[in-house]
């Protein structure tokens, strides 16, 4: 192995500390403000109220069962079950790497086989992480991933198909950056970052943006800086889910977190008629046009999708308060069952996977980057 390969992570970790200058959030619209502003100024992506109400009705009916709540997160076989420090360190690593799984051809995807099941997309990341842990490489330990080499990355994230994991080098850089900060300032555990946030989701979000530059998902749109913060927000949302809103996952303001602006929720929103693309944009996406991170069309798709989910959440809340029927479980388990933007997001994201074939005629937007 060349000397550079060995030294690369150490060089990167030196760079990180210098790059990690303070991140000023003032002057950047927060995700909810950004969603509204982008939606009000969008030229190629539009919200359709009939579709918003359709999704809100679907979700409201589902939420009446009392099954649709923070406890869902742990139900997936790949998600950690321990609701402790190990679980939040697992969530942190998954959030650092949670981006850009799409491949040129949907039929040629990065795949990981784990415990007799084949995973693609986001779940292939989780399967590779759990496979590494089973094989004795503690990928959740900052002391290890802060100096992880490309050879180790290739071994851990090896594919069980012909297609390699996209952006492996960018993932190594993100891991070294995150691990270096965690080791230098938080004794190697993300639980210590959480504890510094005083049970506030917004404080944790700000702390993550301050400390970990790879999460700074900000664009310029119509003369303003807009913070979409997809990975930083999903990190908070998954910490909440991994601990069922208790202990390390307890946040007094979790309902201020918005949907996570990825490339799958827009697909679902268009499918249900809550979002509409201009003919020009739809044609571009059907041609698999590659959008640049931060370009106008890309920001419109992400920002208007985010705002659509805010409207869906607001519509559900209005239905709950109007609903006087005694069988509505939401009333008496308000705390547990309130449908916030995180649950709206997970519902749509999981549904997009369940209905992948039905939705396949709706193109997702292709953008190569580390933000989502
Ligand atoms: N908006 C939103 N985007 C999400 C997630 C998740 C994983 N969350 C699950 C984890 C625990 C709970 O069970 C959640 O359901 C991954 N992604 C993004 O999707 C894209 C990949 O998609 P696909 O090709 O289908 O794997 C990629 O941008 C990835 O960053 C989410 O929840 N919401």
Short mmCIF file of C-alpha atoms and ligand atoms in Angstrom, two decimals:
data_model
loop_
_atom_site.label_atom_id
_atom_site.label_comp_id
_atom_site.label_asym_id
_atom_site.label_seq_id
_atom_site.Cartn_x
_atom_site.Cartn_y
_atom_site.Cartn_z
CA UNK A 1 0.00 0.00 0.00
CA UNK A 2 1.45 3.38 -1.05
CA UNK A 3 2.65 5.67 1.72
CA UNK A 4 0.02 8.25 0.71
CA UNK A 5 -2.78 5.79 1.26
CA UNK A 6 -1.54 5.27 4.80
CA UNK A 7 -0.95 8.95 5.52
CA UNK A 8 -4.13 10.17 3.72
CA UNK A 9 -6.47 9.89 6.73
CA UNK A 10 -3.92 11.52 9.03
CA UNK A 11 -3.46 14.39 6.53
CA UNK A 12 -7.24 14.70 6.22
CA UNK A 13 -7.70 14.82 9.97
CA UNK A 14 -5.22 17.71 10.19
CA UNK A 15 -7.14 19.56 7.44
CA UNK A 16 -10.43 18.96 9.22
CA UNK A 17 -9.52 20.79 12.37
CA UNK A 18 -8.47 23.85 10.32
CA UNK A 19 -11.54 23.70 8.04
CA UNK A 20 -13.80 23.34 10.99
CA UNK A 21 -14.06 27.11 11.41
CA UNK A 22 -17.25 28.31 13.06
CA UNK A 23 -20.41 28.05 10.95
CA UNK A 24 -22.63 31.12 11.19
CA UNK A 25 -26.32 30.24 10.80
CA UNK A 26 -27.49 33.88 10.98
CA UNK A 27 -28.51 35.08 7.55
CA UNK A 28 -29.40 31.54 6.44
CA UNK A 29 -33.13 30.69 6.21
CA UNK A 30 -33.89 27.65 8.39
CA UNK A 31 -35.49 24.67 6.58
CA UNK A 32 -39.11 25.69 7.25
CA UNK A 33 -38.47 29.32 6.18
CA UNK A 34 -36.42 28.07 3.23
CA UNK A 35 -39.22 25.74 2.10
CA UNK A 36 -41.79 28.53 2.18
CA UNK A 37 -39.47 31.04 0.42
CA UNK A 38 -38.47 28.58 -2.32
CA UNK A 39 -42.10 27.57 -2.85
CA UNK A 40 -43.18 31.22 -3.17
CA UNK A 41 -40.48 31.89 -5.77
CA UNK A 42 -40.38 28.58 -7.64
CA UNK A 43 -40.80 28.61 -11.42
CA UNK A 44 -40.68 24.88 -12.24
CA UNK A 45 -42.03 23.08 -9.18
CA UNK A 46 -45.54 23.65 -7.82
CA UNK A 47 -47.66 22.48 -4.91
CA UNK A 48 -51.12 21.10 -5.73
CA UNK A 49 -53.47 21.45 -2.75
CA UNK A 50 -55.71 18.56 -3.84
CA UNK A 51 -52.69 16.26 -3.66
CA UNK A 52 -51.64 17.71 -0.30
CA UNK A 53 -55.10 16.96 1.09
CA UNK A 54 -55.04 13.46 -0.43
CA UNK A 55 -51.79 12.59 1.34
CA UNK A 56 -52.95 14.25 4.56
CA UNK A 57 -56.15 12.14 4.52
CA UNK A 58 -54.18 8.93 3.89
CA UNK A 59 -51.85 9.70 6.74
CA UNK A 60 -54.58 10.87 9.11
CA UNK A 61 -56.53 7.63 8.65
CA UNK A 62 -53.35 5.63 9.24
CA UNK A 63 -52.45 7.63 12.36
CA UNK A 64 -55.87 6.87 13.92
CA UNK A 65 -54.69 3.30 14.48
CA UNK A 66 -52.22 4.60 17.07
CA UNK A 67 -49.53 2.47 15.35
CA UNK A 68 -48.02 5.36 13.45
CA UNK A 69 -45.53 6.88 15.81
CA UNK A 70 -41.93 7.17 16.95
CA UNK A 71 -41.82 3.44 17.80
CA UNK A 72 -41.83 2.54 14.09
CA UNK A 73 -38.13 3.37 13.63
CA UNK A 74 -36.87 0.39 15.60
CA UNK A 75 -39.11 -2.03 13.72
CA UNK A 76 -36.69 -2.26 10.78
CA UNK A 77 -34.37 -5.28 11.18
CA UNK A 78 -31.24 -3.28 10.32
CA UNK A 79 -31.82 -0.49 12.82
CA UNK A 80 -30.12 -0.84 16.24
CA UNK A 81 -32.41 -2.04 19.04
CA UNK A 82 -30.51 -1.12 22.21
CA UNK A 83 -31.72 2.49 22.65
CA UNK A 84 -28.34 3.41 24.21
CA UNK A 85 -25.00 5.09 23.49
CA UNK A 86 -24.00 2.35 21.01
CA UNK A 87 -27.26 2.90 19.11
CA UNK A 88 -26.74 6.67 18.81
CA UNK A 89 -23.15 6.15 17.66
CA UNK A 90 -24.47 3.78 14.99
CA UNK A 91 -27.04 6.41 13.95
CA UNK A 92 -24.35 9.09 13.76
CA UNK A 93 -22.17 7.04 11.37
CA UNK A 94 -25.20 6.19 9.23
CA UNK A 95 -26.06 9.92 9.03
CA UNK A 96 -22.49 10.88 8.06
CA UNK A 97 -22.74 8.44 5.12
CA UNK A 98 -26.42 8.82 4.26
CA UNK A 99 -26.16 10.21 0.71
CA UNK A 100 -26.20 9.49 -3.00
CA UNK A 101 -26.97 5.78 -3.37
CA UNK A 102 -28.50 6.05 -6.83
CA UNK A 103 -26.77 4.49 -9.83
CA UNK A 104 -26.78 5.40 -13.53
CA UNK A 105 -29.05 2.42 -14.28
CA UNK A 106 -31.70 1.39 -11.72
CA UNK A 107 -30.99 -2.20 -12.78
CA UNK A 108 -27.28 -1.93 -11.87
CA UNK A 109 -27.22 -0.90 -8.23
CA UNK A 110 -24.75 -1.23 -5.38
CA UNK A 111 -26.01 -4.19 -3.32
CA UNK A 112 -25.15 -5.77 0.01
CA UNK A 113 -26.25 -9.25 1.02
CA UNK A 114 -26.68 -9.55 4.76
CA UNK A 115 -28.26 -12.43 6.71
CA UNK A 116 -29.69 -13.96 3.51
CA UNK A 117 -31.30 -10.74 2.33
CA UNK A 118 -30.15 -8.33 -0.40
CA UNK A 119 -30.30 -4.61 0.33
CA UNK A 120 -29.99 -1.66 -2.05
CA UNK A 121 -30.01 2.13 -1.63
CA UNK A 122 -29.92 3.51 1.89
CA UNK A 123 -30.44 0.07 3.44
CA UNK A 124 -27.32 -1.24 1.67
CA UNK A 125 -25.33 1.25 3.75
CA UNK A 126 -26.88 -0.08 6.97
CA UNK A 127 -26.35 -3.68 5.90
CA UNK A 128 -22.67 -2.98 5.15
CA UNK A 129 -22.26 -1.32 8.56
CA UNK A 130 -23.83 -4.30 10.36
CA UNK A 131 -21.78 -6.76 8.27
CA UNK A 132 -18.60 -4.88 9.31
CA UNK A 133 -19.60 -5.04 12.99
CA UNK A 134 -20.26 -8.79 12.66
CA UNK A 135 -16.85 -9.17 11.00
CA UNK A 136 -15.15 -7.43 13.92
CA UNK A 137 -14.57 -3.98 12.42
CA UNK A 138 -16.16 -1.54 14.87
CA UNK A 139 -17.29 0.97 12.19
CA UNK A 140 -19.22 2.82 14.93
CA UNK A 141 -16.04 3.55 16.90
CA UNK A 142 -14.69 7.05 16.22
CA UNK A 143 -11.19 5.96 17.21
CA UNK A 144 -11.29 3.62 14.20
CA UNK A 145 -13.14 5.62 11.55
CA UNK A 146 -11.26 8.87 12.31
CA UNK A 147 -8.25 7.26 10.60
CA UNK A 148 -10.02 4.85 8.25
CA UNK A 149 -8.09 4.08 5.05
CA UNK A 150 -9.44 3.62 1.54
CA UNK A 151 -8.52 -0.06 1.69
CA UNK A 152 -10.67 -0.43 4.82
CA UNK A 153 -13.49 1.53 3.15
CA UNK A 154 -13.35 -0.77 0.11
CA UNK A 155 -13.50 -3.82 2.36
CA UNK A 156 -16.35 -2.58 4.57
CA UNK A 157 -18.47 -1.15 1.74
CA UNK A 158 -17.70 -3.92 -0.75
CA UNK A 159 -20.53 -4.63 -3.14
CA UNK A 160 -22.31 -7.95 -3.70
CA UNK A 161 -23.18 -6.80 -7.22
CA UNK A 162 -21.06 -5.51 -10.09
CA UNK A 163 -21.72 -1.90 -9.04
CA UNK A 164 -19.52 -0.25 -6.40
CA UNK A 165 -20.86 2.12 -3.74
CA UNK A 166 -20.89 5.64 -5.22
CA UNK A 167 -18.61 8.40 -3.82
CA UNK A 168 -16.49 6.08 -1.65
CA UNK A 169 -13.66 8.65 -1.36
CA UNK A 170 -16.10 11.38 -0.32
CA UNK A 171 -17.46 9.00 2.30
CA UNK A 172 -13.97 8.39 3.65
CA UNK A 173 -13.35 12.14 3.91
CA UNK A 174 -16.68 12.64 5.72
CA UNK A 175 -15.94 9.80 8.16
CA UNK A 176 -12.41 11.03 8.94
CA UNK A 177 -13.73 14.56 9.46
CA UNK A 178 -16.54 13.44 11.77
CA UNK A 179 -14.40 10.96 13.70
CA UNK A 180 -11.60 13.47 14.20
CA UNK A 181 -13.92 16.06 15.75
CA UNK A 182 -15.65 13.43 17.90
CA UNK A 183 -12.30 12.21 19.23
CA UNK A 184 -10.89 15.69 19.82
CA UNK A 185 -13.92 17.30 21.44
CA UNK A 186 -16.45 14.66 22.56
CA UNK A 187 -14.42 11.72 23.92
CA UNK A 188 -15.30 9.75 20.78
CA UNK A 189 -19.04 9.47 21.44
CA UNK A 190 -21.95 11.26 19.77
CA UNK A 191 -23.89 10.79 23.02
CA UNK A 192 -21.73 13.61 24.41
CA UNK A 193 -22.81 15.92 21.58
CA UNK A 194 -26.46 15.08 22.36
CA UNK A 195 -25.96 15.78 26.07
CA UNK A 196 -24.61 19.24 25.21
CA UNK A 197 -27.88 20.07 23.38
CA UNK A 198 -30.02 20.02 26.53
CA UNK A 199 -32.89 17.95 25.02
CA UNK A 200 -33.41 20.54 22.26
CA UNK A 201 -33.60 19.26 18.67
CA UNK A 202 -32.76 22.73 17.34
CA UNK A 203 -29.74 23.03 19.64
CA UNK A 204 -28.51 19.63 18.50
CA UNK A 205 -29.08 20.63 14.85
CA UNK A 206 -27.02 23.80 15.35
CA UNK A 207 -24.29 21.88 17.18
CA UNK A 208 -24.04 19.32 14.37
CA UNK A 209 -23.75 22.11 11.77
CA UNK A 210 -21.14 23.88 13.88
CA UNK A 211 -18.98 20.85 14.52
CA UNK A 212 -19.31 18.71 11.38
CA UNK A 213 -18.83 20.66 8.09
CA UNK A 214 -20.02 17.82 5.83
CA UNK A 215 -23.57 18.38 7.15
CA UNK A 216 -23.70 22.03 6.00
CA UNK A 217 -26.33 21.58 3.30
CA UNK A 218 -26.85 25.24 2.27
CA UNK A 219 -27.66 26.75 -1.15
CA UNK A 220 -28.21 30.19 -2.67
CA UNK A 221 -31.69 30.80 -4.09
CA UNK A 222 -33.21 34.06 -5.41
CA UNK A 223 -30.63 36.10 -3.49
CA UNK A 224 -31.01 34.30 -0.16
CA UNK A 225 -29.06 31.56 1.63
CA UNK A 226 -31.32 28.57 2.28
CA UNK A 227 -30.46 25.84 4.81
CA UNK A 228 -32.05 22.48 3.88
CA UNK A 229 -29.80 20.50 6.26
CA UNK A 230 -31.12 17.11 5.18
CA UNK A 231 -28.49 14.88 6.84
CA UNK A 232 -28.29 17.02 9.99
CA UNK A 233 -32.07 16.88 10.42
CA UNK A 234 -32.33 13.15 9.67
CA UNK A 235 -29.59 12.61 12.25
CA UNK A 236 -31.77 14.30 14.88
CA UNK A 237 -34.85 12.44 13.64
CA UNK A 238 -33.10 9.07 13.75
CA UNK A 239 -31.69 9.75 17.25
CA UNK A 240 -35.30 10.45 18.31
CA UNK A 241 -36.50 7.26 16.62
CA UNK A 242 -33.65 5.03 17.79
CA UNK A 243 -34.49 5.85 21.43
CA UNK A 244 -38.28 6.11 20.93
CA UNK A 245 -38.21 9.71 22.08
CA UNK A 246 -36.79 8.73 25.49
CA UNK A 247 -33.42 9.19 27.20
CA UNK A 248 -30.82 10.27 24.62
CA UNK A 249 -33.69 10.59 22.14
CA UNK A 250 -35.87 12.92 24.20
CA UNK A 251 -36.33 16.35 22.62
CA UNK A 252 -38.75 19.04 23.80
CA UNK A 253 -38.96 20.60 20.31
CA UNK A 254 -38.76 17.57 17.98
CA UNK A 255 -41.81 18.83 16.07
CA UNK A 256 -39.75 21.75 14.71
CA UNK A 257 -37.70 19.36 12.56
CA UNK A 258 -38.90 19.31 8.94
CA UNK A 259 -38.98 16.58 6.30
CA UNK A 260 -35.58 15.48 4.94
CA UNK A 261 -34.97 16.88 1.44
CA UNK A 262 -33.68 13.84 -0.47
CA UNK A 263 -34.35 12.52 -4.00
CA UNK A 264 -37.15 10.07 -3.08
CA UNK A 265 -39.79 12.16 -1.30
CA UNK A 266 -40.28 14.40 -4.37
CA UNK A 267 -40.99 11.24 -6.41
CA UNK A 268 -43.73 10.21 -3.95
CA UNK A 269 -45.22 13.71 -3.79
CA UNK A 270 -45.46 13.90 -7.59
CA UNK A 271 -46.99 10.42 -7.66
CA UNK A 272 -49.76 11.44 -5.23
CA UNK A 273 -50.32 14.74 -7.05
CA UNK A 274 -49.10 16.96 -4.20
CA UNK A 275 -46.23 18.27 -6.35
CA UNK A 276 -46.17 19.16 -10.02
CA UNK A 277 -43.14 19.75 -12.26
CA UNK A 278 -43.15 22.06 -15.29
CA UNK A 279 -43.04 20.20 -18.60
CA UNK A 280 -39.48 21.41 -19.15
CA UNK A 281 -38.32 20.06 -15.81
CA UNK A 282 -40.20 16.76 -16.17
CA UNK A 283 -38.60 16.25 -19.59
CA UNK A 284 -35.12 16.95 -18.17
CA UNK A 285 -35.64 14.43 -15.36
CA UNK A 286 -36.98 11.81 -17.77
CA UNK A 287 -33.76 12.25 -19.77
CA UNK A 288 -31.80 11.49 -16.57
CA UNK A 289 -30.31 14.98 -16.73
CA UNK A 290 -27.65 15.44 -14.04
CA UNK A 291 -28.44 18.43 -11.84
CA UNK A 292 -25.64 20.33 -10.10
CA UNK A 293 -25.79 20.62 -6.31
CA UNK A 294 -27.24 24.06 -5.55
CA UNK A 295 -28.57 24.84 -9.03
CA UNK A 296 -32.01 26.47 -9.27
CA UNK A 297 -34.01 23.42 -10.42
CA UNK A 298 -32.44 21.19 -7.76
CA UNK A 299 -33.15 23.69 -4.98
CA UNK A 300 -36.74 24.12 -6.19
CA UNK A 301 -37.40 20.36 -6.15
CA UNK A 302 -35.97 19.99 -2.63
CA UNK A 303 -37.41 23.19 -1.15
CA UNK A 304 -40.94 22.88 -2.56
CA UNK A 305 -41.06 19.21 -1.47
CA UNK A 306 -40.10 20.30 2.02
CA UNK A 307 -42.85 22.92 2.06
CA UNK A 308 -45.43 20.44 0.73
CA UNK A 309 -44.66 18.17 3.70
CA UNK A 310 -45.08 21.10 6.09
CA UNK A 311 -48.54 21.72 4.58
CA UNK A 312 -49.42 18.02 4.83
CA UNK A 313 -48.41 18.04 8.49
CA UNK A 314 -50.46 21.20 9.14
CA UNK A 315 -53.50 19.67 7.41
CA UNK A 316 -53.30 16.53 9.57
CA UNK A 317 -53.05 18.62 12.73
CA UNK A 318 -56.22 20.50 11.67
CA UNK A 319 -58.04 17.19 11.13
CA UNK A 320 -56.98 15.91 14.54
CA UNK A 321 -58.21 18.98 16.36
CA UNK A 322 -61.49 18.89 14.40
CA UNK A 323 -62.02 15.19 15.00
CA UNK A 324 -64.25 14.64 18.05
CA UNK A 325 -64.87 10.89 17.51
CA UNK A 326 -64.24 8.90 20.70
CA UNK A 327 -62.26 6.22 18.83
CA UNK A 328 -59.59 8.72 17.85
CA UNK A 329 -56.59 7.45 19.81
CA UNK A 330 -54.62 10.54 18.91
CA UNK A 331 -56.52 12.60 21.49
CA UNK A 332 -55.53 10.58 24.51
CA UNK A 333 -52.02 9.70 23.32
CA UNK A 334 -51.27 13.15 21.91
CA UNK A 335 -47.65 13.01 22.96
CA UNK A 336 -46.85 9.68 21.35
CA UNK A 337 -49.00 9.87 18.27
CA UNK A 338 -48.77 13.44 17.08
CA UNK A 339 -47.91 13.26 13.39
CA UNK A 340 -44.95 15.59 12.88
CA UNK A 341 -42.97 16.26 9.69
CA UNK A 342 -40.55 13.42 10.53
CA UNK A 343 -43.39 10.88 10.50
CA UNK A 344 -44.86 12.40 7.33
CA UNK A 345 -41.43 11.99 5.77
CA UNK A 346 -40.93 8.37 6.90
CA UNK A 347 -44.42 7.45 5.72
CA UNK A 348 -43.74 8.80 2.24
CA UNK A 349 -40.18 7.45 2.10
CA UNK A 350 -41.23 3.95 3.14
CA UNK A 351 -44.23 4.09 0.78
CA UNK A 352 -41.96 5.08 -2.15
CA UNK A 353 -40.02 1.86 -1.53
CA UNK A 354 -43.16 -0.26 -1.17
CA UNK A 355 -44.60 1.20 -4.39
CA UNK A 356 -41.28 1.45 -6.26
CA UNK A 357 -42.72 -0.22 -9.38
CA UNK A 358 -45.88 1.90 -9.39
CA UNK A 359 -43.80 5.06 -8.95
CA UNK A 360 -41.03 4.12 -11.37
CA UNK A 361 -42.55 6.24 -14.18
CA UNK A 362 -41.98 9.31 -11.99
CA UNK A 363 -38.28 10.21 -12.44
CA UNK A 364 -36.20 11.10 -9.36
CA UNK A 365 -33.75 13.97 -9.75
CA UNK A 366 -30.14 12.98 -10.19
CA UNK A 367 -27.56 15.06 -8.33
CA UNK A 368 -24.20 13.72 -7.19
CA UNK A 369 -23.28 15.19 -3.84
CA UNK A 370 -22.72 14.52 -0.17
CA UNK A 371 -25.82 16.26 1.16
CA UNK A 372 -28.55 13.67 0.46
N1 LIG B 1 -36.45 11.85 3.20
C1 LIG B 1 -35.82 10.76 3.61
N2 LIG B 1 -34.72 10.35 2.95
C2 LIG B 1 -34.12 9.23 3.39
C3 LIG B 1 -34.56 8.49 4.49
C4 LIG B 1 -33.66 7.41 4.63
C5 LIG B 1 -33.69 6.31 5.63
N3 LIG B 1 -34.61 6.52 6.69
C6 LIG B 1 -35.18 5.35 7.29
C7 LIG B 1 -34.35 4.91 8.41
C8 LIG B 1 -35.08 4.62 9.47
C9 LIG B 1 -36.47 4.77 9.20
O1 LIG B 1 -37.02 3.50 8.96
C10 LIG B 1 -36.52 5.60 7.94
O2 LIG B 1 -37.55 5.20 7.11
C11 LIG B 1 -32.71 7.53 3.63
N4 LIG B 1 -33.02 8.63 2.91
C12 LIG B 1 -32.45 9.11 1.65
O3 LIG B 1 -33.16 8.42 0.61
C13 LIG B 1 -32.31 8.27 -0.53
C14 LIG B 1 -32.16 6.79 -0.83
O4 LIG B 1 -33.46 6.21 -0.98
P1 LIG B 1 -33.60 4.68 -1.51
O5 LIG B 1 -33.10 4.67 -2.96
O6 LIG B 1 -35.07 4.35 -1.36
O7 LIG B 1 -32.68 3.84 -0.60
C15 LIG B 1 -30.99 8.92 -0.14
O8 LIG B 1 -31.04 10.29 -0.49
C16 LIG B 1 -31.00 8.82 1.38
O9 LIG B 1 -30.18 9.81 1.98
C17 LIG B 1 -35.73 8.94 5.17
O10 LIG B 1 -36.22 8.36 6.16
N5 LIG B 1 -36.32 10.07 4.69
#
